[in-house]
Amino acid sequence: MDEVGIKSYVQTNCNKITDDGVEIKLPNGKEKYLSADMVVYAVGLTSNKEEIEKLKNAIPDIPTFVIGDCKRPAKVGEAIQEGYMAAMSIV
């Protein structure tokens, strides 16, 4: 991800996802807005169905795909394949 300029933020709260980016709260408490055309929201070790529904309802006009461990515990290869299939259905 670093090689192609994709930034990741750990231990960071997602306050709001908008049409053109995401508002986050950093571990030091500062809030920041990041311009983005795509946001990957990956949290926790277990599925949080309530969070999934909250995100789907927040942006109903944007296709949402539940993949990987968010859907069910699986191996990395399965998650990658599900992500690939979700991406190809958009194209």
CSV table of N, CA, C and O in Angstrom, one decimal:
chain,number,residue,atom,x,y,z
A,1,MET,N,0.8,-1.2,0.0
A,1,MET,CA,0.0,0.0,0.0
A,1,MET,C,0.9,1.3,0.0
A,1,MET,O,0.5,2.2,-0.7
A,2,ASP,N,2.0,1.2,0.8
A,2,ASP,CA,2.9,2.4,0.8
A,2,ASP,C,3.4,2.7,-0.6
A,2,ASP,O,3.6,3.9,-0.9
A,3,GLU,N,3.7,1.7,-1.3
A,3,GLU,CA,4.4,1.9,-2.7
A,3,GLU,C,3.5,2.6,-3.6
A,3,GLU,O,4.0,3.3,-4.5
A,4,VAL,N,2.2,2.5,-3.5
A,4,VAL,CA,1.2,3.2,-4.4
A,4,VAL,C,0.5,4.4,-3.7
A,4,VAL,O,-0.4,5.0,-4.3
A,5,GLY,N,1.0,4.8,-2.5
A,5,GLY,CA,0.5,6.0,-1.9
A,5,GLY,C,-0.8,5.8,-1.1
A,5,GLY,O,-1.5,6.8,-0.8
A,6,ILE,N,-1.2,4.6,-0.8
A,6,ILE,CA,-2.4,4.4,0.0
A,6,ILE,C,-2.0,4.5,1.5
A,6,ILE,O,-1.1,3.8,2.0
A,7,LYS,N,-2.7,5.4,2.2
A,7,LYS,CA,-2.4,5.6,3.6
A,7,LYS,C,-3.3,4.8,4.5
A,7,LYS,O,-4.5,4.6,4.2
A,8,SER,N,-2.8,4.3,5.6
A,8,SER,CA,-3.6,3.6,6.6
A,8,SER,C,-3.5,4.3,7.9
A,8,SER,O,-2.5,4.8,8.3
A,9,TYR,N,-4.6,4.2,8.7
A,9,TYR,CA,-4.6,4.8,10.0
A,9,TYR,C,-5.1,3.8,11.0
A,9,TYR,O,-6.1,3.2,10.8
A,10,VAL,N,-4.2,3.5,12.0
A,10,VAL,CA,-4.6,2.5,13.0
A,10,VAL,C,-5.0,3.3,14.3
A,10,VAL,O,-4.6,4.4,14.5
A,11,GLN,N,-5.7,2.6,15.2
A,11,GLN,CA,-6.2,3.2,16.4
A,11,GLN,C,-6.8,4.5,16.2
A,11,GLN,O,-6.6,5.5,16.9
A,12,THR,N,-7.6,4.6,15.1
A,12,THR,CA,-8.2,5.9,14.7
A,12,THR,C,-9.7,5.7,14.6
A,12,THR,O,-10.2,4.6,14.1
A,13,ASN,N,-10.5,6.6,15.1
A,13,ASN,CA,-12.0,6.5,15.0
A,13,ASN,C,-12.5,7.2,13.7
A,13,ASN,O,-12.0,8.2,13.3
A,14,CYS,N,-13.4,6.6,13.1
A,14,CYS,CA,-14.1,7.1,11.9
A,14,CYS,C,-15.3,7.9,12.4
A,14,CYS,O,-16.2,7.3,12.9
A,15,ASN,N,-15.3,9.2,12.3
A,15,ASN,CA,-16.4,10.0,12.7
A,15,ASN,C,-17.5,10.1,11.6
A,15,ASN,O,-18.7,10.0,11.9
A,16,LYS,N,-17.1,10.2,10.4
A,16,LYS,CA,-18.1,10.4,9.3
A,16,LYS,C,-17.5,10.1,7.9
A,16,LYS,O,-16.3,10.5,7.7
A,17,ILE,N,-18.2,9.4,7.1
A,17,ILE,CA,-17.8,9.2,5.7
A,17,ILE,C,-18.7,10.0,4.8
A,17,ILE,O,-19.9,10.0,5.0
A,18,THR,N,-18.1,10.8,3.9
A,18,THR,CA,-18.9,11.7,3.1
A,18,THR,C,-18.6,11.2,1.6
A,18,THR,O,-17.9,10.3,1.3
A,19,ASP,N,-19.3,12.0,0.7
A,19,ASP,CA,-19.1,11.7,-0.7
A,19,ASP,C,-17.7,11.8,-1.2
A,19,ASP,O,-17.3,11.2,-2.2
A,20,ASP,N,-16.9,12.7,-0.6
A,20,ASP,CA,-15.6,13.0,-1.1
A,20,ASP,C,-14.5,12.8,0.0
A,20,ASP,O,-13.3,13.2,-0.2
A,21,GLY,N,-14.8,12.0,1.0
A,21,GLY,CA,-13.7,11.7,2.0
A,21,GLY,C,-14.2,11.2,3.3
A,21,GLY,O,-15.3,10.6,3.4
A,22,VAL,N,-13.4,11.3,4.3
A,22,VAL,CA,-13.7,10.8,5.6
A,22,VAL,C,-13.2,11.7,6.7
A,22,VAL,O,-12.1,12.2,6.6
A,23,GLU,N,-14.0,11.8,7.8
A,23,GLU,CA,-13.6,12.6,8.9
A,23,GLU,C,-13.1,11.6,10.0
A,23,GLU,O,-13.9,10.7,10.4
A,24,ILE,N,-11.9,11.8,10.5
A,24,ILE,CA,-11.4,10.8,11.5
A,24,ILE,C,-10.9,11.5,12.8
A,24,ILE,O,-10.7,12.7,12.8
A,25,LYS,N,-10.8,10.8,13.8
A,25,LYS,CA,-10.3,11.2,15.1
A,25,LYS,C,-9.0,10.4,15.4
A,25,LYS,O,-9.1,9.2,15.6
A,26,LEU,N,-7.9,11.1,15.4
A,26,LEU,CA,-6.6,10.4,15.6
A,26,LEU,C,-6.4,10.0,17.1
A,26,LEU,O,-7.1,10.5,18.0
A,27,PRO,N,-5.5,9.1,17.4
A,27,PRO,CA,-5.3,8.6,18.8
A,27,PRO,C,-4.9,9.8,19.7
A,27,PRO,O,-5.3,9.7,20.9
A,28,ASN,N,-4.3,10.8,19.2
A,28,ASN,CA,-4.0,12.0,20.1
A,28,ASN,C,-5.2,12.9,20.3
A,28,ASN,O,-5.1,13.9,21.0
A,29,GLY,N,-6.4,12.5,19.8
A,29,GLY,CA,-7.6,13.3,20.0
A,29,GLY,C,-7.9,14.3,18.9
A,29,GLY,O,-9.0,14.9,18.9
A,30,LYS,N,-6.9,14.6,18.0
A,30,LYS,CA,-7.1,15.6,17.0
A,30,LYS,C,-8.0,15.0,15.9
A,30,LYS,O,-8.0,13.8,15.6
A,31,GLU,N,-8.9,15.9,15.3
A,31,GLU,CA,-9.8,15.5,14.3
A,31,GLU,C,-9.1,15.9,12.9
A,31,GLU,O,-8.5,17.0,12.9
A,32,LYS,N,-9.4,15.1,11.9
A,32,LYS,CA,-8.8,15.4,10.6
A,32,LYS,C,-9.7,15.0,9.5
A,32,LYS,O,-10.4,14.0,9.7
A,33,TYR,N,-9.8,15.7,8.4
A,33,TYR,CA,-10.6,15.4,7.2
A,33,TYR,C,-9.7,14.9,6.1
A,33,TYR,O,-8.7,15.6,5.8
A,34,LEU,N,-9.9,13.7,5.6
A,34,LEU,CA,-9.1,13.2,4.5
A,34,LEU,C,-9.9,13.1,3.2
A,34,LEU,O,-11.0,12.5,3.2
A,35,SER,N,-9.5,13.7,2.2
A,35,SER,CA,-10.2,13.6,0.9
A,35,SER,C,-9.9,12.2,0.4
A,35,SER,O,-8.8,11.7,0.5
A,36,ALA,N,-10.9,11.5,-0.2
A,36,ALA,CA,-10.8,10.2,-0.6
A,36,ALA,C,-11.9,9.8,-1.6
A,36,ALA,O,-13.0,10.3,-1.5
A,37,ASP,N,-11.6,9.0,-2.6
A,37,ASP,CA,-12.6,8.5,-3.5
A,37,ASP,C,-13.0,7.1,-3.1
A,37,ASP,O,-14.0,6.5,-3.6
A,38,MET,N,-12.3,6.5,-2.1
A,38,MET,CA,-12.6,5.2,-1.6
A,38,MET,C,-12.1,5.1,-0.1
A,38,MET,O,-11.0,5.6,0.2
A,39,VAL,N,-13.0,4.5,0.7
A,39,VAL,CA,-12.6,4.3,2.1
A,39,VAL,C,-12.8,2.9,2.5
A,39,VAL,O,-13.8,2.3,2.2
A,40,VAL,N,-11.8,2.2,3.1
A,40,VAL,CA,-11.9,0.9,3.6
A,40,VAL,C,-11.9,1.0,5.1
A,40,VAL,O,-11.0,1.5,5.7
A,41,TYR,N,-13.0,0.5,5.7
A,41,TYR,CA,-13.3,0.6,7.1
A,41,TYR,C,-13.1,-0.7,7.7
A,41,TYR,O,-14.0,-1.6,7.5
A,42,ALA,N,-12.0,-1.0,8.4
A,42,ALA,CA,-11.7,-2.3,8.9
A,42,ALA,C,-11.5,-2.2,10.4
A,42,ALA,O,-10.6,-1.5,10.8
A,43,VAL,N,-12.4,-2.9,11.2
A,43,VAL,CA,-12.3,-2.7,12.6
A,43,VAL,C,-12.5,-4.1,13.3
A,43,VAL,O,-13.2,-4.9,12.8
A,44,GLY,N,-11.9,-4.2,14.5
A,44,GLY,CA,-12.2,-5.3,15.4
A,44,GLY,C,-11.9,-6.7,14.9
A,44,GLY,O,-11.4,-6.9,13.8
A,45,LEU,N,-12.1,-7.7,15.8
A,45,LEU,CA,-11.8,-9.1,15.5
A,45,LEU,C,-13.1,-9.9,15.3
A,45,LEU,O,-13.0,-11.1,14.9
A,46,THR,N,-14.2,-9.3,15.6
A,46,THR,CA,-15.5,-10.1,15.3
A,46,THR,C,-16.4,-9.2,14.5
A,46,THR,O,-16.3,-8.0,14.5
A,47,SER,N,-17.4,-9.8,13.9
A,47,SER,CA,-18.3,-9.0,13.1
A,47,SER,C,-19.2,-8.2,14.0
A,47,SER,O,-19.6,-8.6,15.0
A,48,ASN,N,-19.4,-6.9,13.5
A,48,ASN,CA,-20.3,-6.0,14.2
A,48,ASN,C,-21.4,-5.7,13.3
A,48,ASN,O,-21.3,-4.7,12.5
A,49,LYS,N,-22.4,-6.5,13.3
A,49,LYS,CA,-23.6,-6.3,12.4
A,49,LYS,C,-24.2,-5.0,12.5
A,49,LYS,O,-24.7,-4.4,11.5
A,50,GLU,N,-24.3,-4.4,13.7
A,50,GLU,CA,-24.9,-3.1,13.9
A,50,GLU,C,-24.1,-2.0,13.2
A,50,GLU,O,-24.7,-1.1,12.6
A,51,GLU,N,-22.8,-2.1,13.2
A,51,GLU,CA,-22.0,-1.1,12.5
A,51,GLU,C,-22.1,-1.2,11.0
A,51,GLU,O,-22.2,-0.2,10.3
A,52,ILE,N,-22.3,-2.5,10.5
A,52,ILE,CA,-22.5,-2.7,9.1
A,52,ILE,C,-23.8,-2.0,8.7
A,52,ILE,O,-23.8,-1.3,7.7
A,53,GLU,N,-24.8,-2.2,9.4
A,53,GLU,CA,-26.1,-1.6,9.0
A,53,GLU,C,-26.1,-0.1,9.1
A,53,GLU,O,-26.7,0.6,8.3
A,54,LYS,N,-25.4,0.4,10.1
A,54,LYS,CA,-25.3,1.8,10.3
A,54,LYS,C,-24.6,2.4,9.1
A,54,LYS,O,-25.0,3.5,8.5
A,55,LEU,N,-23.5,1.8,8.6
A,55,LEU,CA,-22.8,2.3,7.4
A,55,LEU,C,-23.6,2.2,6.2
A,55,LEU,O,-23.7,3.1,5.4
A,56,LYS,N,-24.3,1.1,6.0
A,56,LYS,CA,-25.2,0.9,4.8
A,56,LYS,C,-26.3,2.0,4.8
A,56,LYS,O,-26.6,2.5,3.7
A,57,ASN,N,-26.9,2.3,5.9
A,57,ASN,CA,-27.9,3.3,6.0
A,57,ASN,C,-27.4,4.7,5.9
A,57,ASN,O,-28.2,5.6,5.4
A,58,ALA,N,-26.2,4.9,6.2
A,58,ALA,CA,-25.6,6.3,6.1
A,58,ALA,C,-25.4,6.7,4.7
A,58,ALA,O,-25.5,7.9,4.4
A,59,ILE,N,-25.1,5.8,3.8
A,59,ILE,CA,-24.9,6.1,2.4
A,59,ILE,C,-25.6,5.1,1.5
A,59,ILE,O,-25.0,4.3,0.9
A,60,PRO,N,-26.9,5.2,1.5
A,60,PRO,CA,-27.8,4.2,0.8
A,60,PRO,C,-27.6,4.2,-0.7
A,60,PRO,O,-27.9,3.1,-1.3
A,61,ASP,N,-27.1,5.2,-1.3
A,61,ASP,CA,-27.0,5.3,-2.8
A,61,ASP,C,-25.7,4.7,-3.2
A,61,ASP,O,-25.4,4.6,-4.4
A,62,ILE,N,-24.8,4.3,-2.3
A,62,ILE,CA,-23.5,3.7,-2.7
A,62,ILE,C,-23.5,2.2,-2.4
A,62,ILE,O,-23.9,1.8,-1.4
A,63,PRO,N,-23.1,1.4,-3.4
A,63,PRO,CA,-23.1,-0.1,-3.2
A,63,PRO,C,-22.3,-0.4,-2.1
A,63,PRO,O,-21.2,0.1,-1.9
A,64,THR,N,-22.7,-1.3,-1.2
A,64,THR,CA,-22.0,-1.8,0.0
A,64,THR,C,-21.9,-3.3,-0.1
A,64,THR,O,-22.8,-4.0,-0.4
A,65,PHE,N,-20.7,-3.8,0.1
A,65,PHE,CA,-20.4,-5.2,0.1
A,65,PHE,C,-19.8,-5.7,1.4
A,65,PHE,O,-18.9,-5.1,1.9
A,66,VAL,N,-20.4,-6.7,2.0
A,66,VAL,CA,-19.9,-7.3,3.3
A,66,VAL,C,-19.0,-8.5,2.9
A,66,VAL,O,-19.6,-9.4,2.3
A,67,ILE,N,-17.7,-8.4,3.2
A,67,ILE,CA,-16.8,-9.4,2.8
A,67,ILE,C,-15.9,-9.8,3.9
A,67,ILE,O,-15.8,-9.2,4.9
A,68,GLY,N,-15.1,-10.9,3.7
A,68,GLY,CA,-14.1,-11.3,4.7
A,68,GLY,C,-14.7,-11.7,6.0
A,68,GLY,O,-15.8,-12.2,6.2
A,69,ASP,N,-13.9,-11.4,7.1
A,69,ASP,CA,-14.3,-11.7,8.4
A,69,ASP,C,-15.5,-10.9,8.9
A,69,ASP,O,-16.2,-11.2,9.9
A,70,CYS,N,-15.8,-9.8,8.2
A,70,CYS,CA,-17.0,-9.0,8.5
A,70,CYS,C,-18.3,-9.9,8.2
A,70,CYS,O,-19.3,-9.8,8.9
A,71,LYS,N,-18.1,-10.8,7.2
A,71,LYS,CA,-19.2,-11.7,6.9
A,71,LYS,C,-19.2,-12.9,7.7
A,71,LYS,O,-20.2,-13.4,8.2
A,72,ARG,N,-18.0,-13.6,7.8
A,72,ARG,CA,-17.8,-14.8,8.6
A,72,ARG,C,-16.3,-15.0,8.7
A,72,ARG,O,-15.5,-14.6,7.8
A,73,PRO,N,-15.8,-15.7,9.8
A,73,PRO,CA,-14.4,-16.0,9.9
A,73,PRO,C,-13.9,-16.8,8.7
A,73,PRO,O,-14.6,-17.8,8.3
A,74,ALA,N,-12.8,-16.4,8.1
A,74,ALA,CA,-12.3,-17.2,7.0
A,74,ALA,C,-10.8,-16.9,6.8
A,74,ALA,O,-10.2,-16.2,7.6
A,75,LYS,N,-10.2,-17.5,5.8
A,75,LYS,CA,-8.8,-17.4,5.6
A,75,LYS,C,-8.6,-16.2,4.7
A,75,LYS,O,-9.5,-15.7,4.0
A,76,VAL,N,-7.4,-15.6,4.7
A,76,VAL,CA,-7.0,-14.4,3.9
A,76,VAL,C,-7.4,-14.6,2.5
A,76,VAL,O,-7.9,-13.7,1.8
A,77,GLY,N,-7.1,-15.8,1.9
A,77,GLY,CA,-7.3,-16.0,0.5
A,77,GLY,C,-8.8,-15.9,0.1
A,77,GLY,O,-9.2,-15.3,-0.9
A,78,GLU,N,-9.7,-16.3,1.0
A,78,GLU,CA,-11.1,-16.2,0.8
A,78,GLU,C,-11.5,-14.7,0.9
A,78,GLU,O,-12.4,-14.3,0.0
A,79,ALA,N,-11.0,-14.0,1.8
A,79,ALA,CA,-11.3,-12.6,1.9
A,79,ALA,C,-10.9,-11.8,0.7
A,79,ALA,O,-11.6,-11.0,0.2
A,80,ILE,N,-9.7,-12.1,0.2
A,80,ILE,CA,-9.2,-11.5,-1.0
A,80,ILE,C,-10.1,-11.8,-2.2
A,80,ILE,O,-10.4,-10.9,-3.0
A,81,GLN,N,-10.5,-13.1,-2.3
A,81,GLN,CA,-11.4,-13.4,-3.4
A,81,GLN,C,-12.7,-12.7,-3.3
A,81,GLN,O,-13.2,-12.2,-4.3
A,82,GLU,N,-13.3,-12.6,-2.1
A,82,GLU,CA,-14.5,-11.9,-2.0
A,82,GLU,C,-14.4,-10.5,-2.3
A,82,GLU,O,-15.3,-9.9,-2.9
A,83,GLY,N,-13.3,-9.9,-1.9
A,83,GLY,CA,-13.0,-8.5,-2.2
A,83,GLY,C,-12.9,-8.3,-3.7
A,83,GLY,O,-13.4,-7.3,-4.3
A,84,TYR,N,-12.2,-9.2,-4.4
A,84,TYR,CA,-12.0,-9.1,-5.8
A,84,TYR,C,-13.4,-9.2,-6.5
A,84,TYR,O,-13.7,-8.4,-7.4
A,85,MET,N,-14.2,-10.2,-6.1
A,85,MET,CA,-15.5,-10.4,-6.7
A,85,MET,C,-16.4,-9.1,-6.5
A,85,MET,O,-17.1,-8.7,-7.4
A,86,ALA,N,-16.3,-8.5,-5.3
A,86,ALA,CA,-17.1,-7.3,-5.0
A,86,ALA,C,-16.6,-6.2,-6.0
A,86,ALA,O,-17.5,-5.5,-6.6
A,87,ALA,N,-15.3,-6.0,-6.1
A,87,ALA,CA,-14.8,-5.0,-7.0
A,87,ALA,C,-15.2,-5.2,-8.4
A,87,ALA,O,-15.6,-4.2,-9.1
A,88,MET,N,-15.2,-6.4,-8.9
A,88,MET,CA,-15.5,-6.7,-10.3
A,88,MET,C,-17.0,-6.5,-10.5
A,88,MET,O,-17.4,-6.1,-11.7
A,89,SER,N,-17.8,-6.6,-9.5
A,89,SER,CA,-19.3,-6.4,-9.7
A,89,SER,C,-19.5,-4.9,-9.9
A,89,SER,O,-20.6,-4.5,-10.4
A,90,ILE,N,-18.6,-4.0,-9.4
A,90,ILE,CA,-18.8,-2.6,-9.6
A,90,ILE,C,-18.4,-2.1,-11.0
A,90,ILE,O,-19.0,-1.2,-11.5
A,91,VAL,N,-17.3,-2.8,-11.5
A,91,VAL,CA,-16.8,-2.3,-12.8
A,91,VAL,C,-17.7,-2.6,-13.9
A,91,VAL,O,-18.5,-3.4,-14.1
